[in-house]
XYZ file of C-alpha atoms in Angstrom:
372
model
C 17.172 -70.651 27.043
C 14.734 -72.287 24.513
C 14.970 -75.429 22.373
C 14.521 -75.958 18.786
C 12.381 -78.765 17.268
C 15.651 -81.241 17.368
C 16.049 -80.403 21.054
C 19.268 -78.220 20.784
C 19.279 -75.321 22.908
C 19.385 -71.908 21.360
C 19.403 -68.250 22.845
C 16.062 -66.692 23.526
C 15.326 -63.911 21.181
C 15.887 -60.446 22.728
C 12.877 -58.447 23.525
C 12.784 -55.156 21.800
C 13.874 -52.259 24.021
C 11.869 -49.234 24.438
C 13.988 -46.204 23.476
C 15.384 -44.268 26.313
C 13.908 -40.921 26.965
C 14.120 -37.914 29.311
C 10.994 -37.652 31.138
C 11.337 -33.814 31.589
C 12.024 -33.442 27.813
C 8.945 -35.572 27.286
C 6.724 -33.416 29.453
C 8.132 -30.289 27.941
C 7.423 -31.336 24.412
C 4.065 -32.688 25.342
C 3.398 -28.867 26.534
C 4.791 -27.561 23.212
C 2.620 -29.882 21.396
C -0.511 -29.325 23.649
C 0.289 -25.382 23.065
C 0.072 -25.543 19.293
C -3.010 -27.737 19.226
C -4.725 -25.366 21.355
C -3.856 -22.432 19.105
C -4.855 -24.360 16.018
C -8.148 -25.186 17.567
C -8.845 -21.713 18.798
C -7.659 -20.153 15.462
C -10.704 -21.855 13.822
C -12.933 -19.965 16.496
C -11.015 -16.760 15.849
C -11.966 -17.005 12.291
C -15.525 -17.955 13.225
C -15.763 -14.766 15.375
C -14.585 -12.861 12.166
C -17.275 -14.323 9.940
C -19.927 -13.443 12.522
C -18.740 -10.036 13.165
C -17.978 -10.638 16.779
C -14.517 -8.846 16.815
C -16.045 -5.716 15.315
C -18.996 -5.950 17.825
C -16.666 -6.329 20.848
C -14.637 -3.348 19.659
C -17.638 -1.275 19.558
C -19.364 -2.352 22.798
C -16.504 -1.960 25.288
C -16.772 -4.274 28.503
C -19.895 -6.433 27.584
C -21.544 -9.625 28.997
C -22.591 -12.619 26.708
C -26.085 -11.632 27.158
C -25.364 -8.113 26.049
C -23.438 -9.247 23.152
C -26.268 -11.797 22.092
C -28.570 -8.630 22.076
C -26.190 -6.544 20.112
C -25.477 -9.191 17.465
C -28.798 -11.613 17.507
C -26.619 -14.471 17.896
C -27.333 -17.542 20.546
C -26.362 -16.456 24.013
C -25.373 -20.076 25.005
C -22.659 -20.146 22.058
C -21.464 -16.984 22.822
C -20.823 -17.814 26.458
C -18.436 -20.484 25.230
C -16.929 -18.576 22.622
C -16.112 -15.743 24.812
C -14.551 -17.884 27.485
C -12.377 -19.576 25.001
C -11.075 -16.315 23.982
C -10.543 -15.174 27.300
C -8.839 -18.354 28.189
C -6.392 -18.076 25.164
C -5.784 -14.437 25.943
C -7.625 -12.685 23.038
C -10.225 -10.774 25.307
C -10.019 -9.764 28.958
C -12.528 -11.297 31.573
C -13.827 -9.254 34.500
C -15.015 -11.910 36.995
C -16.888 -9.166 39.239
C -19.067 -8.157 36.229
C -19.029 -11.243 34.204
C -17.949 -9.007 31.328
C -15.427 -9.420 28.599
C -13.604 -6.641 26.559
C -11.033 -6.050 23.900
C -7.979 -3.914 24.802
C -7.155 -1.159 22.209
C -4.167 -3.188 21.151
C -6.292 -6.212 20.528
C -8.780 -4.110 18.715
C -5.861 -2.872 16.214
C -4.990 -6.446 15.656
C -8.299 -8.123 15.237
C -11.006 -5.426 14.527
C -9.573 -2.544 12.644
C -9.357 -3.065 9.041
C -7.392 0.241 8.702
C -4.792 -0.646 11.168
C -1.228 -1.394 10.277
C -1.170 -4.222 12.950
C -4.365 -5.902 11.505
C -3.593 -9.886 11.774
C -7.252 -11.249 11.402
C -6.556 -12.374 7.862
C -4.115 -14.895 8.980
C -7.067 -16.556 10.952
C -9.211 -16.407 7.998
C -6.744 -18.388 5.980
C -6.695 -21.191 8.394
C -10.163 -22.161 7.393
C -8.921 -22.027 3.869
C -6.168 -23.987 4.522
C -8.292 -26.732 6.116
C -10.450 -26.911 2.767
C -6.837 -27.375 0.881
C -5.492 -30.266 2.852
C -7.074 -33.174 0.744
C -5.523 -31.452 -2.378
C -2.246 -30.772 -0.713
C -2.297 -34.499 0.338
C -2.571 -35.691 -3.237
C 0.276 -33.195 -4.582
C 2.561 -34.480 -1.738
C 2.216 -37.878 -3.232
C 2.520 -36.852 -6.816
C 4.904 -33.789 -6.942
C 2.353 -31.859 -8.834
C 1.792 -28.250 -8.120
C -1.536 -26.361 -7.226
C -2.048 -23.533 -9.594
C -3.446 -20.238 -8.505
C -6.799 -20.580 -10.462
C -7.335 -23.649 -8.964
C -7.110 -22.372 -5.142
C -10.140 -22.131 -2.817
C -11.448 -18.363 -3.758
C -11.431 -17.574 -0.348
C -7.329 -17.460 -0.568
C -7.349 -14.608 -2.881
C -9.254 -12.623 -0.149
C -6.960 -13.790 2.513
C -3.939 -12.904 0.582
C -5.094 -9.414 0.139
C -6.254 -8.984 3.594
C -2.995 -10.228 5.129
C -0.902 -8.129 2.939
C -2.754 -4.869 2.926
C -1.758 -3.628 6.371
C 1.757 -4.464 5.780
C 2.168 -2.648 2.531
C 0.282 0.264 3.765
C 2.774 0.680 6.619
C 6.050 -0.149 4.729
C 5.695 -0.136 1.006
C 6.279 3.701 0.479
C 8.197 4.922 3.569
C 10.306 2.048 4.307
C 10.929 -0.478 1.359
C 10.731 1.999 -1.537
C 12.448 4.851 0.415
C 15.460 2.728 0.633
C 16.094 2.820 -2.946
C 18.157 5.869 -3.908
C 16.456 8.410 -5.714
C 13.431 6.471 -6.309
C 10.939 8.702 -4.251
C 12.154 11.592 -6.011
C 11.386 9.964 -9.451
C 8.072 8.664 -8.398
C 7.189 12.343 -7.247
C 8.350 13.984 -10.282
C 6.548 11.417 -12.458
C 7.516 8.010 -13.759
C 5.962 5.087 -15.657
C 5.685 1.866 -13.269
C 4.851 -1.873 -13.936
C 3.720 -3.710 -10.940
C 4.060 -7.533 -11.549
C 1.917 -10.062 -9.723
C -0.409 -7.674 -8.259
C -3.428 -9.691 -7.026
C -6.069 -7.363 -6.106
C -3.764 -4.350 -6.837
C -3.185 -3.102 -3.344
C 0.307 -2.195 -3.961
C -0.475 -0.363 -7.333
C -3.300 1.641 -5.723
C -1.169 2.537 -2.788
C 1.418 3.757 -5.124
C -0.923 5.655 -7.298
C -2.393 7.604 -4.019
C 1.202 8.485 -3.044
C 2.547 9.811 -6.298
C -0.265 11.280 -8.428
C 2.331 12.476 -11.097
C 3.138 8.877 -11.977
C 1.315 6.232 -14.063
C 0.962 2.793 -13.038
C 0.031 -0.543 -14.706
C -0.495 -3.689 -12.605
C -0.154 -7.130 -14.298
C -1.448 -10.437 -13.150
C -2.022 -13.769 -14.715
C -5.223 -14.303 -12.627
C -8.393 -12.750 -14.358
C -10.444 -12.708 -11.251
C -7.936 -10.632 -9.270
C -7.550 -8.148 -12.036
C -11.389 -7.722 -12.218
C -11.323 -7.006 -8.424
C -8.143 -4.667 -8.790
C -9.935 -2.572 -11.555
C -12.973 -2.149 -9.104
C -10.575 -1.222 -6.287
C -8.924 1.445 -8.475
C -12.373 3.016 -9.191
C -13.434 3.014 -5.340
C -9.978 4.359 -4.495
C -10.547 7.236 -6.972
C -6.978 6.506 -8.901
C -8.282 4.882 -12.107
C -7.216 7.999 -13.982
C -3.391 6.930 -13.393
C -3.832 3.194 -12.819
C -4.640 0.265 -15.249
C -4.894 -3.359 -14.642
C -4.043 -5.915 -17.304
C -4.207 -9.644 -17.455
C -0.619 -10.848 -18.446
C 1.982 -13.299 -17.547
C 5.053 -12.133 -15.754
C 7.266 -13.327 -18.548
C 5.347 -11.562 -21.448
C 3.584 -8.437 -19.896
C 3.388 -5.624 -22.501
C 5.120 -2.320 -22.492
C 8.646 -0.740 -22.400
C 10.617 2.123 -21.289
C 9.427 1.602 -17.612
C 11.266 3.826 -14.988
C 10.400 1.173 -12.221
C 9.355 -2.365 -12.451
C 8.204 -3.811 -9.168
C 7.654 -7.486 -7.787
C 5.706 -7.175 -4.388
C 5.806 -10.592 -2.821
C 5.484 -12.292 -6.283
C 8.892 -13.418 -7.582
C 9.367 -16.164 -5.299
C 6.208 -17.609 -6.018
C 7.083 -17.907 -9.853
C 7.941 -21.129 -11.533
C 10.449 -19.334 -13.931
C 11.587 -16.071 -12.000
C 14.658 -15.798 -14.139
C 12.534 -15.528 -17.436
C 10.264 -13.090 -15.468
C 13.160 -10.775 -14.567
C 14.827 -11.129 -17.902
C 11.668 -9.913 -19.663
C 11.466 -6.977 -16.911
C 15.131 -6.072 -17.521
C 14.339 -5.773 -21.341
C 11.323 -3.547 -20.507
C 13.216 -0.984 -18.342
C 14.084 2.364 -19.542
C 17.839 3.372 -19.599
C 18.478 4.188 -15.852
C 15.392 2.439 -14.683
C 15.346 0.062 -11.748
C 13.953 -3.306 -10.852
C 12.691 -3.765 -7.132
C 11.719 -7.097 -5.800
C 10.299 -7.400 -2.365
C 10.381 -10.922 -1.020
C 10.280 -12.286 2.605
C 13.354 -11.786 4.770
C 15.207 -15.063 5.008
C 18.479 -16.428 5.524
C 20.277 -18.548 2.922
C 19.895 -21.845 4.973
C 17.329 -23.911 6.742
C 19.606 -23.605 10.044
C 19.234 -19.840 9.768
C 15.622 -19.695 9.053
C 14.079 -22.154 11.571
C 15.733 -19.996 14.302
C 14.029 -16.646 13.032
C 10.887 -15.281 14.469
C 9.105 -15.615 11.278
C 10.264 -18.959 10.203
C 7.619 -21.159 11.497
C 4.869 -18.787 9.888
C 6.703 -18.470 6.612
C 7.741 -21.955 6.134
C 4.005 -23.114 6.855
C 2.677 -20.406 4.139
C 5.264 -21.627 1.610
C 4.314 -25.261 2.146
C 0.703 -24.831 1.291
C 0.963 -21.681 -1.192
C 4.096 -20.427 -2.443
C 5.863 -23.827 -3.262
C 2.656 -25.526 -4.878
C 2.196 -22.251 -6.896
C 5.668 -22.261 -8.439
C 5.469 -25.987 -8.964
C 2.303 -25.610 -10.856
C 3.958 -23.316 -13.464
C 6.415 -26.318 -14.428
C 9.548 -24.018 -14.380
C 13.108 -24.761 -13.142
C 12.571 -23.107 -9.852
C 10.328 -23.372 -6.863
C 11.963 -21.093 -4.561
C 9.510 -20.877 -1.745
C 8.896 -18.103 0.682
C 12.206 -18.656 2.516
C 14.321 -18.544 -0.652
C 16.774 -16.122 1.014
C 18.850 -13.461 -0.595
C 21.680 -15.493 -2.256
C 19.153 -17.251 -4.248
C 17.114 -14.342 -5.359
C 20.470 -12.436 -6.239
C 21.244 -15.424 -8.350
C 17.954 -15.128 -10.110
C 18.678 -11.367 -10.878
C 22.246 -12.194 -12.067
C 21.171 -15.013 -14.391
C 18.677 -12.465 -15.824
C 21.419 -10.413 -16.803
C 21.597 -7.845 -13.983
C 25.183 -7.101 -12.857
C 24.407 -4.108 -10.311
C 22.487 -5.776 -7.551
C 21.995 -4.182 -4.211
C 19.996 -4.931 -0.992
C 18.683 -1.841 0.664
C 16.344 -0.842 3.594
C 17.984 -3.863 5.283
C 16.630 -3.247 8.625
C 12.945 -3.224 7.505
C 10.686 -6.166 8.762
C 8.953 -8.794 6.786
C 10.378 -8.331 3.422
C 14.036 -7.859 1.790
C 14.377 -5.257 -0.765
C 16.658 -6.161 -3.709
C 17.309 -3.587 -6.450
C 18.601 -4.286 -9.886
C 19.569 -1.203 -12.219
C 19.717 -1.596 -15.871
């Protein structure tokens, strides 16, 4: 008991109680957090290795010591000793204690060093550095609710986007995603007029032009820098005779009577996807099809956080997809995990009544088809 100033007794204030916790659960969560912190720190070193050409050098060298790698690359041996040890500790390279050598497995080479591999993932690590530079701006828009326009991103983001998506599109675009659309491959083989909307560096458009030489393709994007890169890429790929790229907004791109209008990982990034699809529907030829390829997602947070790609795609959506849509001041900011129901609703609002999901078992992207 304590007393007041007038001498009357009063109950002592109760001390705040520490919340109860499960020691085993605490230990498990600390391990979980530590694993992610380690992965985040090493991701920066993985990207550094990419910038320094170390993954390529390792893929060419076979088993090599830090000294041999220093001689091959011209880099400082002492730094390479620490970097190689970090990569071995994190499971990216294999260490042989008997010879003090490090090597990339064939599988690791496909993921880290082979730019033509369908399994290449080094672009994701490159993106970690770009995200780090974005954090001050992201903090501001979290407070203001504003978006981050595509034009205002660190230019390295454009390279990251193309490098990350290129191997996926090479593997799945023609033989999995579009092959699931009834009669589309036959139409493209015979010869069709195609609009590819939101193309970035034009990878999808160029892949289609290489696969279907009888068809003609126009790629549209509102980002002039990306369109300039796409034009150069088409020349280098030898398809400039049947591909053109133009700077245009998805809601007003030119042309009509398209047999196919394609949105490859772009519709969910738009501030007004309904207006974009409405315009596209009006530009289709009779019997033409609209195909949108967006990330595989469920229709609820509960579904998505349990999916293998949920953590990755929600993270990407937080710093890229959602801010890009919000910057366009439209009625939507769908995000990468919009889900089938939300995307179907976009197509319905734009006037499509025949909407199908096809190629349902393919990874990464869902394929929704609207027929005119």
